[in-house]
Amino acid sequence: MAEFPATQRYIDTGRLRLIAANPELVAEDLAGRDRLSAVLGARVSDSWPPELYDRRAMEHAARQLTNPLEARWSFWYLVNRRDEEDELVGICGFKGRPDARGSVEIGYSILPQFRNQGIATEAVAALVGWAFAQGAVQEITAETFPHLKQSIRVLEKNGFHFAGKGSEHGVIRYLLDRSSLI
């Protein structure tokens, strides 16, 4: 497993650059696509933001990022590093820092035109590695709906297994335990 410093601001994978959110980036995101594009150095599609990352979610993230204990455990912007032009394709991250048991929940959202290309799978793999390298994390959970087969496949490709009902009606939970990686 790769070693990642706790203060790391980006992670490069085969084709993606995951850029850790910070208050300044989220402020630019709230200001509009052109501003976000300028600070990321990447094209931002007219379809931005992805599902489940609306203005309310951005404002919540901005508040979360001001807390030093939570800031590392927020989300990362996913930039597809293409030859012709880098492009923002989605987000992936955590819903907060690990709890007392060492459990953290991961989530992701990809713009529709970039789905079914392995982007979410690649991003989740990178953040799973990052989270387990932090030491305190013993398990990573994710919640999705049973009809979102693509989302379930992302989790299964990353070693998650079905763990039962989720925290809300109609939601299912997946789990990846650190001990399963040893």
mmCIF file of C-alpha atoms in Angstrom:
data_model
loop_
_atom_site.group_PDB
_atom_site.id
_atom_site.type_symbol
_atom_site.label_atom_id
_atom_site.label_comp_id
_atom_site.label_asym_id
_atom_site.label_seq_id
_atom_site.Cartn_x
_atom_site.Cartn_y
_atom_site.Cartn_z
ATOM 1 C CA MET A 1 0.000 0.000 0.000
ATOM 2 C CA ALA A 2 1.343 3.436 -0.931
ATOM 3 C CA GLU A 3 2.272 5.925 1.775
ATOM 4 C CA PHE A 4 0.476 9.266 1.664
ATOM 5 C CA PRO A 5 1.304 12.213 3.936
ATOM 6 C CA ALA A 6 -1.660 13.549 5.897
ATOM 7 C CA THR A 7 -1.202 17.014 4.402
ATOM 8 C CA GLN A 8 -1.146 15.821 0.807
ATOM 9 C CA ARG A 9 -3.066 18.215 -1.447
ATOM 10 C CA TYR A 10 -3.336 16.021 -4.523
ATOM 11 C CA ILE A 11 -3.076 12.411 -5.626
ATOM 12 C CA ASP A 12 -2.166 11.382 -9.165
ATOM 13 C CA THR A 13 -3.478 8.111 -10.591
ATOM 14 C CA GLY A 14 -3.097 6.708 -14.084
ATOM 15 C CA ARG A 15 -5.248 9.389 -15.663
ATOM 16 C CA LEU A 16 -6.706 11.435 -12.817
ATOM 17 C CA ARG A 17 -5.477 14.126 -10.501
ATOM 18 C CA LEU A 18 -7.468 14.220 -7.265
ATOM 19 C CA ILE A 19 -7.210 17.708 -5.775
ATOM 20 C CA ALA A 20 -8.093 18.058 -2.102
ATOM 21 C CA ALA A 21 -10.815 20.629 -1.533
ATOM 22 C CA ASN A 22 -9.969 23.658 0.578
ATOM 23 C CA PRO A 23 -11.976 26.758 1.529
ATOM 24 C CA GLU A 24 -10.530 28.789 -1.350
ATOM 25 C CA LEU A 25 -11.378 26.174 -3.987
ATOM 26 C CA VAL A 26 -14.927 25.789 -2.698
ATOM 27 C CA ALA A 27 -15.349 29.587 -2.670
ATOM 28 C CA GLU A 28 -14.323 29.657 -6.341
ATOM 29 C CA ASP A 29 -16.692 26.757 -7.028
ATOM 30 C CA LEU A 30 -19.541 28.727 -5.428
ATOM 31 C CA ALA A 31 -18.552 31.772 -7.527
ATOM 32 C CA GLY A 32 -19.053 29.870 -10.779
ATOM 33 C CA ARG A 33 -17.545 27.506 -13.323
ATOM 34 C CA ASP A 34 -15.201 30.068 -14.892
ATOM 35 C CA ARG A 35 -13.595 30.891 -11.555
ATOM 36 C CA LEU A 36 -13.241 27.228 -10.616
ATOM 37 C CA SER A 37 -11.764 26.461 -14.035
ATOM 38 C CA ALA A 38 -9.134 29.167 -13.588
ATOM 39 C CA VAL A 39 -7.923 27.943 -10.189
ATOM 40 C CA LEU A 40 -7.952 24.261 -11.153
ATOM 41 C CA GLY A 41 -6.336 24.853 -14.535
ATOM 42 C CA ALA A 42 -8.946 22.556 -16.052
ATOM 43 C CA ARG A 43 -12.032 22.859 -18.223
ATOM 44 C CA VAL A 44 -15.277 22.851 -16.214
ATOM 45 C CA SER A 45 -18.278 21.603 -18.188
ATOM 46 C CA ASP A 46 -21.605 23.406 -18.357
ATOM 47 C CA SER A 47 -23.060 20.318 -16.649
ATOM 48 C CA TRP A 48 -21.061 21.046 -13.463
ATOM 49 C CA PRO A 49 -21.758 20.320 -10.617
ATOM 50 C CA PRO A 50 -22.482 16.584 -10.531
ATOM 51 C CA GLU A 51 -25.532 15.065 -8.854
ATOM 52 C CA LEU A 52 -25.673 15.370 -5.062
ATOM 53 C CA TYR A 53 -23.166 18.234 -5.072
ATOM 54 C CA ASP A 54 -25.497 21.204 -5.224
ATOM 55 C CA ARG A 55 -25.026 24.666 -3.719
ATOM 56 C CA ARG A 56 -26.177 23.448 -0.291
ATOM 57 C CA ALA A 57 -23.583 20.659 -0.351
ATOM 58 C CA MET A 58 -20.886 23.143 -1.427
ATOM 59 C CA GLU A 59 -21.762 25.466 1.446
ATOM 60 C CA HIS A 60 -21.659 22.541 3.896
ATOM 61 C CA ALA A 61 -18.238 21.560 2.536
ATOM 62 C CA ALA A 62 -16.990 25.134 2.918
ATOM 63 C CA ARG A 63 -17.970 25.075 6.602
ATOM 64 C CA GLN A 64 -16.468 21.613 7.124
ATOM 65 C CA LEU A 65 -13.183 22.698 5.581
ATOM 66 C CA THR A 66 -12.697 25.484 8.140
ATOM 67 C CA ASN A 67 -12.396 22.871 10.913
ATOM 68 C CA PRO A 68 -8.798 21.588 10.947
ATOM 69 C CA LEU A 69 -9.928 18.204 12.312
ATOM 70 C CA GLU A 70 -12.424 17.732 9.469
ATOM 71 C CA ALA A 71 -10.576 19.392 6.593
ATOM 72 C CA ARG A 72 -8.549 16.322 5.596
ATOM 73 C CA TRP A 73 -11.717 14.244 5.529
ATOM 74 C CA SER A 74 -13.753 16.215 3.018
ATOM 75 C CA PHE A 75 -13.834 15.737 -0.737
ATOM 76 C CA TRP A 76 -11.457 15.854 -3.676
ATOM 77 C CA TYR A 77 -12.047 17.328 -7.129
ATOM 78 C CA LEU A 78 -11.428 14.778 -9.900
ATOM 79 C CA VAL A 79 -9.547 16.160 -12.890
ATOM 80 C CA ASN A 80 -9.077 13.961 -15.940
ATOM 81 C CA ARG A 81 -5.535 14.702 -17.147
ATOM 82 C CA ARG A 82 -6.020 14.548 -20.897
ATOM 83 C CA ASP A 83 -3.492 15.376 -23.597
ATOM 84 C CA GLU A 84 -5.609 18.089 -25.185
ATOM 85 C CA GLU A 85 -7.059 19.718 -22.059
ATOM 86 C CA ASP A 86 -7.505 18.728 -18.419
ATOM 87 C CA GLU A 87 -11.168 18.495 -17.461
ATOM 88 C CA LEU A 88 -13.057 18.384 -14.163
ATOM 89 C CA VAL A 89 -15.152 15.202 -14.181
ATOM 90 C CA GLY A 90 -16.526 14.762 -10.652
ATOM 91 C CA ILE A 91 -15.866 14.584 -6.940
ATOM 92 C CA CYS A 92 -14.988 11.846 -4.479
ATOM 93 C CA GLY A 93 -14.365 12.021 -0.771
ATOM 94 C CA PHE A 94 -15.402 11.391 2.774
ATOM 95 C CA LYS A 95 -18.401 12.483 4.799
ATOM 96 C CA GLY A 96 -16.246 13.406 7.788
ATOM 97 C CA ARG A 97 -13.303 12.178 9.804
ATOM 98 C CA PRO A 98 -13.110 8.609 11.134
ATOM 99 C CA ASP A 99 -15.298 7.891 14.133
ATOM 100 C CA ALA A 100 -14.074 6.339 17.405
ATOM 101 C CA ARG A 101 -14.121 2.870 15.808
ATOM 102 C CA GLY A 102 -11.995 4.039 12.878
ATOM 103 C CA SER A 103 -14.878 3.995 10.406
ATOM 104 C CA VAL A 104 -15.175 6.558 7.625
ATOM 105 C CA GLU A 105 -17.766 6.832 4.840
ATOM 106 C CA ILE A 106 -16.795 7.466 1.219
ATOM 107 C CA GLY A 107 -18.961 8.928 -1.527
ATOM 108 C CA TYR A 108 -18.547 9.988 -5.146
ATOM 109 C CA SER A 109 -20.394 11.666 -7.983
ATOM 110 C CA ILE A 110 -19.330 11.776 -11.625
ATOM 111 C CA LEU A 111 -20.749 14.020 -14.348
ATOM 112 C CA PRO A 112 -23.047 11.949 -16.618
ATOM 113 C CA GLN A 113 -20.880 12.291 -19.740
ATOM 114 C CA PHE A 114 -17.910 10.717 -17.912
ATOM 115 C CA ARG A 115 -19.671 7.709 -16.389
ATOM 116 C CA ASN A 116 -18.912 4.120 -17.406
ATOM 117 C CA GLN A 117 -15.262 4.959 -18.044
ATOM 118 C CA GLY A 118 -13.779 3.655 -14.780
ATOM 119 C CA ILE A 119 -13.273 7.141 -13.352
ATOM 120 C CA ALA A 120 -15.184 6.524 -10.117
ATOM 121 C CA THR A 121 -13.452 3.161 -9.674
ATOM 122 C CA GLU A 122 -10.030 4.789 -10.086
ATOM 123 C CA ALA A 123 -10.853 7.662 -7.722
ATOM 124 C CA VAL A 124 -12.277 5.380 -5.024
ATOM 125 C CA ALA A 125 -9.178 3.154 -5.242
ATOM 126 C CA ALA A 126 -6.924 6.176 -4.735
ATOM 127 C CA LEU A 127 -8.864 7.457 -1.730
ATOM 128 C CA VAL A 128 -9.146 4.002 -0.162
ATOM 129 C CA GLY A 129 -5.345 3.820 -0.282
ATOM 130 C CA TRP A 130 -5.048 7.336 1.126
ATOM 131 C CA ALA A 131 -7.519 6.653 3.964
ATOM 132 C CA PHE A 132 -5.923 3.404 5.103
ATOM 133 C CA ALA A 133 -2.484 5.044 4.976
ATOM 134 C CA GLN A 134 -3.669 7.561 7.592
ATOM 135 C CA GLY A 135 -3.479 4.842 10.253
ATOM 136 C CA ALA A 136 -6.668 5.539 12.217
ATOM 137 C CA VAL A 137 -8.999 4.087 9.585
ATOM 138 C CA GLN A 138 -10.078 0.496 10.213
ATOM 139 C CA GLU A 139 -12.982 0.360 7.782
ATOM 140 C CA ILE A 140 -14.502 2.343 4.951
ATOM 141 C CA THR A 141 -18.228 2.278 4.300
ATOM 142 C CA ALA A 142 -20.345 3.506 1.418
ATOM 143 C CA GLU A 143 -24.076 3.799 0.942
ATOM 144 C CA THR A 144 -25.998 3.620 -2.307
ATOM 145 C CA PHE A 145 -29.371 2.604 -3.681
ATOM 146 C CA PRO A 146 -29.930 -0.979 -4.874
ATOM 147 C CA HIS A 147 -30.951 0.193 -8.370
ATOM 148 C CA LEU A 148 -27.644 2.054 -8.904
ATOM 149 C CA LYS A 149 -25.838 -0.957 -10.352
ATOM 150 C CA GLN A 150 -22.924 1.148 -11.647
ATOM 151 C CA SER A 151 -22.270 2.522 -8.167
ATOM 152 C CA ILE A 152 -22.406 -0.968 -6.669
ATOM 153 C CA ARG A 153 -19.942 -2.165 -9.309
ATOM 154 C CA VAL A 154 -17.505 0.652 -8.402
ATOM 155 C CA LEU A 155 -17.561 -0.522 -4.798
ATOM 156 C CA GLU A 156 -17.222 -4.215 -5.628
ATOM 157 C CA LYS A 157 -14.273 -3.555 -7.959
ATOM 158 C CA ASN A 158 -12.574 -1.881 -4.996
ATOM 159 C CA GLY A 159 -13.113 -4.842 -2.658
ATOM 160 C CA PHE A 160 -16.198 -3.597 -0.803
ATOM 161 C CA HIS A 161 -18.828 -6.171 0.124
ATOM 162 C CA PHE A 162 -22.536 -5.854 0.838
ATOM 163 C CA ALA A 163 -23.110 -5.149 4.545
ATOM 164 C CA GLY A 164 -26.892 -4.747 4.778
ATOM 165 C CA LYS A 165 -29.291 -1.865 5.153
ATOM 166 C CA GLY A 166 -28.016 1.691 5.056
ATOM 167 C CA SER A 167 -28.742 4.617 7.355
ATOM 168 C CA GLU A 168 -31.842 5.743 5.440
ATOM 169 C CA HIS A 169 -34.881 3.956 4.032
ATOM 170 C CA GLY A 170 -34.132 2.194 0.763
ATOM 171 C CA VAL A 171 -30.359 2.623 1.020
ATOM 172 C CA ILE A 172 -27.875 -0.251 1.180
ATOM 173 C CA ARG A 173 -24.456 -0.269 2.800
ATOM 174 C CA TYR A 174 -21.124 -1.610 1.584
ATOM 175 C CA LEU A 175 -18.005 -2.163 3.673
ATOM 176 C CA LEU A 176 -14.265 -2.509 3.153
ATOM 177 C CA ASP A 177 -12.396 -3.668 6.251
ATOM 178 C CA ARG A 178 -8.676 -3.005 6.674
ATOM 179 C CA SER A 179 -8.135 -6.630 7.743
ATOM 180 C CA SER A 180 -9.427 -7.838 4.363
ATOM 181 C CA LEU A 181 -6.463 -6.120 2.690
ATOM 182 C CA ILE A 182 -3.791 -7.933 4.699
#
